[in-house]
Amino acid sequence: MPTQLGIHHGVVDRVLAQAGLPKVERTRLASIIDPYLPFIIETLHEFPRLTAARLYEMAKQRGFRGGSSQFRQRISELRPRQLPEAYLRLKTLPGEQAQVDWGHFSHIQIGNAKRPLMAFVMVLSWSRQIFLQFYLNQQMENFLRGHVGAFEAWQGLPKILLYDNLKSAVLERQGQAIRFHPTLLDLASHYRFNPRAAAPARGNEKGRVERAIRYIRDNFFAGRHYQSVEDLNRQANDWCQGVSIDRRCPENADLTVREAFFLQEQPSLLALPDTPFNTREQKQVKASKTPYVRFDLNDYSIPHQQVQKQLTVNACLKRVRIIDGETLIAEHPRSFGKGEQIENEQHINALWLAKTNAKIHRGQDRLSQVSPLAKSFYNRALNVVTPLGKSATKYWPFSLTKTCAWYSVTFL
């Protein structure tokens, strides 16, 4: 039939398979690879993951003279197939579990800085209520801020939080032995939840948050315009409280996510503590010779008396505070650009005045050391209209000694 239709027999096989008809078995012609089949089958049985390239070299050493493309095709037919793994459908109770993960959503340009746009996503496993917040990196402080924001948005938290094996959550694992990040353990102790890590390469265990991230990409982020991260987060909050929460609940098709969350899941959540967890960034910095400290790619001014000191930067997403010991010495609005100088005008003016006064005093001191008449020269110059600086520089081509000698002849 393929010859009569003028098409390849593979096309016929595909069309028959799509129609639900059995594949026609054809008589296989003799091939130069046939004498090597027992060796190939035995080798593949012992080493199922052995590559076709390696098998081809082994067959050539045993006398095979055929081409590699035909050999590879035959190996693909002979290679033992791994049975597909079956998964149990995981069920949770209201208020029992939430799943947490990061999603990467391209980059955003802020001034001279190209920052990654990262989405912190937490989804309740039963009602599928989503919390979404965008940050400019996935460092630990933003990881903590995402947790605190989700708990406050839901006015409670589940008993178990399930994580992928990201470094902010899991530092090390050997089988069932898991070493969690100590800061995450502090957060868990503060809010009294139980952190758990999904098994490696087991996407079904955290499928709810992965599907939520895919849902966010397709139904929120695609085709969306925003002016800043703050604007994007305002839109994300409106979407979570509108379109997202009004969809059907997968656990109960008779309810929307809104109904499932407010009627059944929120009453089962753990209560929040009296105070939220501290999510401010804290970093030790060294002030150089100039009155600035470097933090997150930008320079922030400090009083000039604090140069060459070890200082502490304490920052949130809005403000940067610079501390010497326990004393607050400077506070600035935070910038997420790159290479910017964020200055307090008082810091720069104080340094300029100090430098200007020092320059005048240095000149006067040098003149005073050269001649005992310098003091009288300055006192007399103060009584004339010509400024004191010009009185000295007018005769600067002479030596300092000659200037004072001129003074003694002229005024004395």
Coordinates of N, CA, C and O in Angstrom, one line a residue, residues 56-217:
Y56 N 28.2 1.0 19.6 CA 28.7 1.0 18.2 C 30.2 0.7 18.1 O 30.7 -0.1 17.3
E57 N 31.0 1.4 19.0 CA 32.4 1.1 19.0 C 32.7 -0.3 19.5 O 33.6 -1.0 18.9
M58 N 32.0 -0.9 20.4 CA 32.2 -2.3 20.8 C 31.8 -3.2 19.7 O 32.5 -4.2 19.5
A59 N 30.8 -2.9 18.9 CA 30.4 -3.8 17.8 C 31.5 -3.7 16.7 O 31.8 -4.7 16.0
K60 N 32.0 -2.5 16.5 CA 33.1 -2.4 15.4 C 34.3 -3.2 15.8 O 35.0 -3.8 15.0
Q61 N 34.6 -3.3 17.1 CA 35.8 -4.0 17.6 C 35.6 -5.5 17.3 O 36.5 -6.3 17.3
R62 N 34.3 -5.9 17.2 CA 34.0 -7.3 16.9 C 33.7 -7.6 15.5 O 33.1 -8.7 15.1
G63 N 34.0 -6.7 14.6 CA 33.9 -6.9 13.2 C 32.7 -6.3 12.5 O 32.6 -6.4 11.3
F64 N 31.9 -5.5 13.1 CA 30.8 -4.8 12.5 C 31.3 -3.7 11.5 O 32.1 -2.9 11.9
R65 N 30.7 -3.7 10.3 CA 31.2 -2.8 9.2 C 30.1 -1.9 8.8 O 30.2 -1.1 7.8
G66 N 28.9 -1.8 9.4 CA 27.8 -1.0 9.0 C 28.0 0.4 9.5 O 28.9 0.8 10.2
G67 N 27.0 1.3 9.0 CA 27.0 2.7 9.4 C 26.4 2.9 10.8 O 25.7 2.1 11.3
S68 N 26.7 4.1 11.3 CA 26.3 4.4 12.7 C 24.8 4.7 12.8 O 24.1 4.4 13.8
S69 N 24.2 5.4 11.7 CA 22.8 5.8 11.8 C 21.9 4.6 11.8 O 20.9 4.5 12.6
Q70 N 22.2 3.5 11.0 CA 21.3 2.3 11.0 C 21.5 1.6 12.4 O 20.5 1.0 12.9
F71 N 22.7 1.6 12.9 CA 23.0 0.9 14.2 C 22.2 1.6 15.3 O 21.6 0.9 16.1
R72 N 22.2 2.9 15.3 CA 21.5 3.7 16.4 C 20.0 3.4 16.3 O 19.4 3.3 17.3
Q73 N 19.5 3.3 15.1 CA 18.1 3.1 14.9 C 17.7 1.7 15.5 O 16.7 1.6 16.2
R74 N 18.5 0.8 15.3 CA 18.3 -0.6 15.8 C 18.4 -0.6 17.3 O 17.6 -1.3 18.0
I75 N 19.4 0.1 17.8 CA 19.6 0.1 19.3 C 18.4 0.7 20.0 O 17.9 0.2 21.0
S76 N 17.8 1.7 19.4 CA 16.6 2.4 20.0 C 15.4 1.4 20.1 O 14.6 1.5 21.0
E77 N 15.3 0.5 19.2 CA 14.3 -0.5 19.2 C 14.6 -1.6 20.2 O 13.6 -2.2 20.8
L78 N 15.9 -1.9 20.5 CA 16.2 -3.0 21.3 C 16.4 -2.6 22.8 O 16.3 -3.4 23.7
R79 N 16.6 -1.3 23.0 CA 16.9 -0.8 24.4 C 15.6 -1.1 25.3 O 14.5 -0.8 24.9
P80 N 15.8 -1.7 26.4 CA 14.7 -2.0 27.4 C 14.1 -0.7 27.8 O 14.7 0.3 28.2
R81 N 12.7 -0.7 27.8 CA 12.0 0.5 28.2 C 11.7 0.4 29.7 O 11.3 -0.6 30.2
Q82 N 11.9 1.6 30.3 CA 11.5 1.7 31.8 C 10.0 1.8 31.9 O 9.4 2.6 31.2
L83 N 9.5 1.0 32.8 CA 8.0 1.1 33.0 C 7.7 2.5 33.6 O 8.4 3.0 34.5
P84 N 6.6 3.1 33.1 CA 6.2 4.4 33.7 C 5.8 4.3 35.1 O 5.2 3.3 35.5
E85 N 6.2 5.3 35.9 CA 5.9 5.3 37.3 C 4.5 5.8 37.6 O 4.1 6.8 37.0
A86 N 3.8 5.1 38.4 CA 2.4 5.5 38.8 C 2.5 6.3 40.1 O 3.3 5.9 41.0
Y87 N 1.7 7.3 40.2 CA 1.7 8.2 41.4 C 0.3 8.1 42.1 O -0.7 8.1 41.4
L88 N 0.4 8.1 43.4 CA -0.8 8.3 44.2 C -1.3 9.7 44.2 O -0.4 10.7 44.2
R89 N -2.5 10.0 44.2 CA -3.1 11.3 44.3 C -3.0 11.7 45.8 O -3.6 11.1 46.6
L90 N -2.2 12.8 46.0 CA -2.0 13.2 47.4 C -3.1 14.1 47.9 O -3.6 15.0 47.2
K91 N -3.6 13.8 49.0 CA -4.8 14.5 49.6 C -4.3 15.2 50.9 O -3.5 14.7 51.7
T92 N -4.8 16.4 51.1 CA -4.5 17.1 52.3 C -5.9 17.6 52.9 O -6.9 17.6 52.3
L93 N -5.8 17.9 54.2 CA -6.9 18.5 54.9 C -6.9 20.0 54.9 O -5.8 20.6 54.8
P94 N -8.0 20.7 55.1 CA -8.0 22.1 55.2 C -7.1 22.6 56.4 O -7.1 22.1 57.5
G95 N -6.2 23.6 56.0 CA -5.3 24.1 57.0 C -4.1 23.3 57.3 O -3.3 23.6 58.2
E96 N -3.9 22.2 56.6 CA -2.8 21.2 56.9 C -1.5 21.7 56.2 O -0.5 21.6 56.9
Q97 N -1.5 22.1 55.0 CA -0.3 22.2 54.2 C -0.4 23.4 53.3 O -1.4 23.7 52.7
A98 N 0.8 24.0 53.0 CA 1.0 25.0 51.9 C 2.3 24.6 51.3 O 3.2 24.0 51.9
Q99 N 2.4 24.9 50.0 CA 3.7 24.6 49.2 C 4.3 26.0 48.8 O 3.6 26.9 48.4
V100 N 5.6 26.0 48.8 CA 6.4 27.3 48.6 C 7.4 27.0 47.5 O 8.1 26.0 47.5
D101 N 7.6 28.1 46.6 CA 8.6 28.0 45.6 C 8.8 29.4 45.0 O 8.0 30.3 45.1
W102 N 9.9 29.5 44.3 CA 10.2 30.7 43.5 C 10.0 30.4 42.0 O 10.1 29.3 41.5
G103 N 9.6 31.5 41.3 CA 9.4 31.4 39.9 C 10.2 32.6 39.2 O 10.1 33.7 39.7
H104 N 11.0 32.3 38.2 CA 11.8 33.4 37.5 C 10.9 34.0 36.4 O 10.5 33.2 35.5
F105 N 10.8 35.3 36.4 CA 10.0 36.0 35.4 C 10.8 37.0 34.7 O 10.6 38.2 34.8
S106 N 11.8 36.6 34.0 CA 12.7 37.5 33.2 C 13.4 38.5 34.1 O 13.8 38.2 35.2
H107 N 13.7 39.7 33.5 CA 14.5 40.7 34.3 C 13.8 42.0 34.1 O 12.9 42.2 33.3
I108 N 14.2 43.0 35.0 CA 13.6 44.3 35.0 C 14.8 45.3 35.1 O 15.8 45.1 35.8
Q109 N 14.8 46.4 34.3 CA 15.8 47.4 34.2 C 15.5 48.5 35.2 O 14.4 49.1 35.1
I110 N 16.4 48.8 36.2 CA 16.2 49.9 37.1 C 17.5 50.7 37.0 O 18.5 50.3 37.6
G111 N 17.4 51.9 36.4 CA 18.6 52.7 36.2 C 19.6 51.9 35.4 O 19.3 51.4 34.3
N112 N 20.8 51.8 35.9 CA 21.9 51.0 35.3 C 21.9 49.6 35.6 O 22.8 48.8 35.2
A113 N 21.0 49.2 36.5 CA 21.0 47.8 37.0 C 19.9 46.9 36.3 O 18.8 47.3 36.1
K114 N 20.4 45.7 35.9 CA 19.4 44.7 35.3 C 19.2 43.7 36.4 O 20.1 42.9 36.7
R115 N 18.0 43.7 37.0 CA 17.7 42.9 38.2 C 16.8 41.7 37.7 O 15.9 41.9 36.9
P116 N 17.0 40.5 38.3 CA 16.1 39.4 38.1 C 14.8 39.7 38.7 O 14.7 40.2 39.9
L117 N 13.7 39.3 38.0 CA 12.3 39.5 38.6 C 11.9 38.1 39.1 O 11.6 37.2 38.3
M118 N 11.8 38.0 40.4 CA 11.5 36.7 41.0 C 10.1 36.8 41.7 O 9.8 37.7 42.4
A119 N 9.3 35.7 41.5 CA 8.0 35.6 42.1 C 8.0 34.6 43.2 O 8.4 33.5 43.0
F120 N 7.7 35.1 44.4 CA 7.5 34.2 45.6 C 6.1 33.8 45.5 O 5.2 34.6 45.6
V121 N 5.9 32.4 45.5 CA 4.6 31.9 45.4 C 4.4 30.9 46.6 O 5.2 30.0 46.8
M122 N 3.3 31.1 47.3 CA 2.8 30.1 48.3 C 1.4 29.8 48.0 O 0.5 30.7 47.8
V123 N 1.0 28.5 48.0 CA -0.3 28.1 47.7 C -0.8 27.1 48.8 O -0.1 26.2 49.1
L124 N -2.0 27.3 49.3 CA -2.6 26.4 50.2 C -3.0 25.1 49.5 O -3.7 25.2 48.5
S125 N -2.6 24.0 50.0 CA -2.8 22.7 49.2 C -4.3 22.3 49.1 O -4.6 21.6 48.2
W126 N -5.1 22.7 50.0 CA -6.5 22.3 50.0 C -7.4 23.3 49.1 O -8.0 22.9 48.1
S127 N -7.4 24.5 49.6 CA -8.3 25.5 48.9 C -7.6 26.0 47.6 O -8.3 26.6 46.7
R128 N -6.3 25.9 47.5 CA -5.5 26.5 46.3 C -5.5 28.0 46.3 O -5.3 28.6 45.3
Q129 N -5.7 28.6 47.5 CA -5.5 30.0 47.6 C -4.1 30.4 47.3 O -3.2 29.8 47.9
I130 N -3.8 31.4 46.5 CA -2.5 31.7 46.1 C -2.0 33.1 46.7 O -2.8 34.0 46.7
F131 N -0.8 33.1 47.2 CA -0.2 34.4 47.5 C 1.0 34.6 46.6 O 1.8 33.7 46.3
L132 N 1.0 35.8 46.0 CA 2.0 36.1 45.0 C 2.7 37.5 45.3 O 2.0 38.4 45.5
Q133 N 4.0 37.5 45.3 CA 4.7 38.7 45.5 C 6.0 38.7 44.7 O 6.7 37.7 44.7
F134 N 6.3 39.8 44.0 CA 7.6 39.9 43.2 C 8.7 40.6 44.0 O 8.4 41.6 44.6
Y135 N 9.9 40.0 43.8 CA 11.1 40.6 44.4 C 12.2 40.7 43.4 O 12.1 40.1 42.3
L136 N 13.3 41.4 43.7 CA 14.4 41.6 42.8 C 15.5 40.6 42.9 O 16.5 40.7 42.3
N137 N 15.3 39.6 43.8 CA 16.2 38.5 43.9 C 15.5 37.5 44.8 O 14.5 37.7 45.4
Q138 N 16.2 36.3 45.0 CA 15.6 35.3 45.9 C 16.5 35.0 47.1 O 16.6 33.9 47.5
Q139 N 17.1 36.1 47.6 CA 17.9 36.0 48.8 C 17.0 35.7 50.0 O 15.8 35.9 50.0
M140 N 17.7 35.3 51.1 CA 17.0 34.9 52.3 C 16.0 35.9 52.8 O 14.9 35.6 53.2
E141 N 16.4 37.2 52.8 CA 15.5 38.2 53.4 C 14.2 38.3 52.6 O 13.2 38.5 53.2
N142 N 14.3 38.2 51.3 CA 13.1 38.3 50.5 C 12.3 37.0 50.7 O 11.0 37.0 50.6
F143 N 12.9 35.9 50.9 CA 12.3 34.6 51.2 C 11.5 34.7 52.5 O 10.3 34.3 52.5
L144 N 12.0 35.4 53.5 CA 11.3 35.6 54.7 C 10.2 36.6 54.5 O 9.1 36.4 55.1
R145 N 10.4 37.6 53.8 CA 9.4 38.6 53.5 C 8.2 38.0 52.9 O 7.0 38.3 53.1
G146 N 8.4 37.1 51.9 CA 7.3 36.4 51.3 C 6.5 35.6 52.3 O 5.2 35.6 52.2
H147 N 7.1 34.9 53.2 CA 6.4 34.1 54.2 C 5.5 35.0 55.1 O 4.3 34.8 55.2
V148 N 6.1 36.1 55.6 CA 5.4 37.0 56.5 C 4.2 37.7 55.7 O 3.1 37.8 56.3
G149 N 4.5 38.0 54.4 CA 3.4 38.6 53.7 C 2.2 37.7 53.4 O 1.1 38.1 53.5
A150 N 2.5 36.4 53.2 CA 1.5 35.4 53.0 C 0.7 35.2 54.2 O -0.5 35.1 54.2
F151 N 1.4 35.0 55.4 CA 0.7 34.8 56.6 C -0.2 35.9 57.0 O -1.4 35.7 57.5
E152 N 0.3 37.2 56.8 CA -0.6 38.3 57.1 C -1.7 38.5 56.1 O -2.8 38.9 56.5
A153 N -1.5 38.1 54.9 CA -2.6 38.2 53.9 C -3.7 37.2 54.2 O -4.9 37.5 54.0
W154 N -3.4 36.0 54.7 CA -4.3 35.0 55.1 C -4.8 35.1 56.5 O -5.7 34.3 56.9
Q155 N -4.2 35.9 57.3 CA -4.5 36.0 58.7 C -4.4 34.7 59.4 O -5.2 34.3 60.3
G156 N -3.3 34.0 59.1 CA -3.1 32.7 59.7 C -2.1 31.9 58.8 O -1.6 32.4 57.7
L157 N -1.7 30.7 59.2 CA -0.8 29.9 58.4 C -1.1 28.4 58.6 O -1.6 28.0 59.7
P158 N -0.7 27.6 57.7 CA -0.9 26.1 57.8 C 0.1 25.5 58.8 O 1.1 26.1 59.2
K159 N -0.2 24.3 59.1 CA 0.7 23.5 60.0 C 2.0 23.1 59.4 O 3.0 22.9 60.1
I160 N 2.0 22.8 58.1 CA 3.1 22.3 57.4 C 3.4 23.1 56.2 O 2.5 23.5 55.4
L161 N 4.7 23.5 55.9 CA 5.1 24.1 54.7 C 6.1 23.2 54.0 O 7.1 22.8 54.5
L162 N 5.7 22.9 52.7 CA 6.5 22.0 51.9 C 7.4 22.8 50.9 O 6.9 23.7 50.2
Y163 N 8.7 22.5 50.9 CA 9.7 23.2 50.1 C 10.3 22.3 49.1 O 10.5 21.1 49.3
D164 N 10.7 22.9 48.0 CA 11.7 22.2 47.1 C 13.1 22.3 47.8 O 13.2 22.9 48.8
N165 N 14.1 21.7 47.2 CA 15.4 21.7 47.8 C 16.2 22.9 47.5 O 17.4 22.8 47.0
L166 N 15.6 24.1 47.6 CA 16.3 25.3 47.3 C 17.2 25.7 48.6 O 16.9 25.3 49.7
K167 N 18.3 26.4 48.3 CA 19.3 26.7 49.4 C 18.7 27.5 50.5 O 19.3 27.5 51.6
S168 N 17.7 28.3 50.3 CA 17.1 29.1 51.4 C 16.4 28.2 52.4 O 16.1 28.6 53.5
A169 N 16.1 27.0 52.0 CA 15.3 26.1 52.8 C 16.2 24.9 53.3 O 16.3 24.6 54.5
V170 N 16.9 24.2 52.3 CA 17.6 23.0 52.6 C 19.1 23.2 52.3 O 19.4 23.5 51.2
L171 N 19.9 23.1 53.3 CA 21.4 23.2 53.1 C 22.0 21.9 52.7 O 22.9 21.9 51.9
E172 N 21.5 20.8 53.2 CA 22.1 19.5 52.9 C 21.1 18.4 53.3 O 20.3 18.5 54.2
R173 N 21.2 17.3 52.5 CA 20.4 16.2 52.8 C 21.1 14.9 52.4 O 21.8 14.8 51.4
Q174 N 20.9 13.9 53.2 CA 21.4 12.5 52.9 C 20.3 11.6 53.2 O 20.0 11.2 54.4
G175 N 19.6 11.2 52.1 CA 18.5 10.3 52.3 C 17.3 11.1 53.0 O 16.9 12.1 52.6
Q176 N 16.9 10.5 54.2 CA 15.9 11.2 55.0 C 16.4 12.2 56.0 O 15.6 12.9 56.6
A177 N 17.7 12.2 56.1 CA 18.3 13.2 57.0 C 18.5 14.5 56.3 O 19.2 14.6 55.3
I178 N 17.8 15.6 56.8 CA 17.8 16.9 56.2 C 18.3 17.9 57.1 O 17.9 18.0 58.3
R179 N 19.2 18.8 56.6 CA 19.6 19.9 57.4 C 19.0 21.2 56.9 O 19.4 21.7 55.8
F180 N 18.1 21.8 57.6 CA 17.4 23.0 57.1 C 18.2 24.2 57.4 O 19.1 24.2 58.3
H181 N 18.0 25.3 56.7 CA 18.7 26.5 56.9 C 18.3 27.0 58.3 O 17.1 27.1 58.7
P182 N 19.3 27.5 59.1 CA 18.9 27.9 60.5 C 18.0 29.1 60.5 O 17.2 29.2 61.5
T183 N 18.1 30.0 59.6 CA 17.1 31.1 59.6 C 15.7 30.7 59.3 O 14.8 31.2 59.9
L184 N 15.6 29.7 58.4 CA 14.2 29.1 58.2 C 13.7 28.4 59.5 O 12.5 28.5 59.8
L185 N 14.6 27.8 60.2 CA 14.1 27.2 61.5 C 13.7 28.2 62.5 O 12.8 28.0 63.3
D186 N 14.4 29.4 62.5 CA 14.0 30.5 63.4 C 12.6 31.0 63.0 O 11.8 31.2 63.9
L187 N 12.4 31.1 61.7 CA 11.0 31.5 61.2 C 10.0 30.5 61.6 O 8.9 30.9 62.1
A188 N 10.3 29.2 61.4 CA 9.3 28.1 61.8 C 9.0 28.1 63.3 O 7.9 27.9 63.7
S189 N 10.1 28.4 64.1 CA 9.9 28.4 65.5 C 9.0 29.6 65.9 O 8.2 29.5 66.8
H190 N 9.2 30.8 65.3 CA 8.4 32.0 65.6 C 7.0 31.8 65.3 O 6.1 32.2 66.0
Y191 N 6.7 31.1 64.1 CA 5.3 31.0 63.7 C 4.7 29.6 64.0 O 3.5 29.3 63.8
R192 N 5.6 28.7 64.5 CA 5.1 27.4 65.0 C 4.6 26.5 63.9 O 3.6 25.8 64.0
F193 N 5.2 26.5 62.7 CA 4.9 25.6 61.6 C 6.0 24.5 61.5 O 7.1 24.7 62.0
N194 N 5.7 23.5 60.7 CA 6.6 22.4 60.5 C 7.2 22.5 59.1 O 6.4 22.2 58.1
P195 N 8.5 22.8 58.9 CA 9.0 22.8 57.5 C 9.3 21.3 57.1 O 9.9 20.5 57.8
R196 N 9.0 21.1 55.8 CA 9.3 19.8 55.2 C 9.9 20.0 53.8 O 9.5 21.0 53.1
A197 N 10.7 19.1 53.4 CA 11.4 19.2 52.1 C 10.8 18.0 51.2 O 10.8 16.9 51.6
A198 N 10.4 18.4 50.0 CA 10.0 17.4 49.0 C 11.2 16.5 48.6 O 12.3 16.9 48.6
A199 N 10.9 15.2 48.3 CA 11.9 14.3 47.8 C 12.5 14.8 46.5 O 11.8 15.4 45.7
P200 N 13.8 14.6 46.3 CA 14.4 15.0 45.0 C 13.8 14.3 43.9 O 13.4 13.1 43.9
A201 N 13.6 15.1 42.8 CA 13.0 14.5 41.5 C 11.7 13.9 41.7 O 11.3 13.0 41.0
R202 N 10.9 14.5 42.6 CA 9.5 14.1 42.8 C 8.6 15.3 42.7 O 8.1 15.8 43.6
G203 N 8.4 15.6 41.4 CA 7.5 16.8 41.2 C 6.1 16.7 41.6 O 5.4 17.7 41.8
N204 N 5.6 15.4 41.7 CA 4.2 15.3 42.1 C 4.0 15.7 43.5 O 2.9 16.1 43.9
E205 N 5.0 15.7 44.4 CA 4.8 16.1 45.8 C 4.6 17.6 45.9 O 4.0 18.0 46.9
K206 N 5.1 18.4 45.0 CA 4.9 19.8 45.1 C 4.3 20.3 43.8 O 4.5 21.4 43.4
G207 N 3.4 19.5 43.3 CA 2.7 19.8 42.0 C 1.8 21.0 42.1 O 1.5 21.7 41.2
R208 N 1.2 21.2 43.3 CA 0.3 22.3 43.5 C 1.0 23.7 43.3 O 0.4 24.6 42.6
V209 N 2.2 23.9 43.8 CA 2.8 25.2 43.6 C 3.4 25.3 42.2 O 3.4 26.4 41.7
E210 N 3.8 24.2 41.6 CA 4.3 24.3 40.3 C 3.2 24.6 39.3 O 3.4 25.4 38.4
R211 N 2.0 24.0 39.5 CA 0.9 24.4 38.7 C 0.4 25.8 38.9 O 0.0 26.5 38.0
A212 N 0.6 26.3 40.2 CA 0.2 27.7 40.5 C 1.2 28.6 39.7 O 0.7 29.6 39.2
I213 N 2.4 28.3 39.7 CA 3.4 29.1 38.9 C 3.1 29.2 37.5 O 3.1 30.2 36.8
R214 N 2.7 28.0 36.9 CA 2.4 27.9 35.5 C 1.1 28.7 35.3 O 0.9 29.4 34.2
Y215 N 0.1 28.7 36.2 CA -1.1 29.4 36.1 C -0.8 30.9 36.1 O -1.4 31.7 35.4
I216 N 0.1 31.3 37.0 CA 0.5 32.7 37.1 C 1.1 33.2 35.8 O 0.8 34.3 35.3
R217 N 2.0 32.4 35.2 CA 2.6 32.8 33.9 C 1.6 33.0 32.8 O 1.7 34.0 32.1

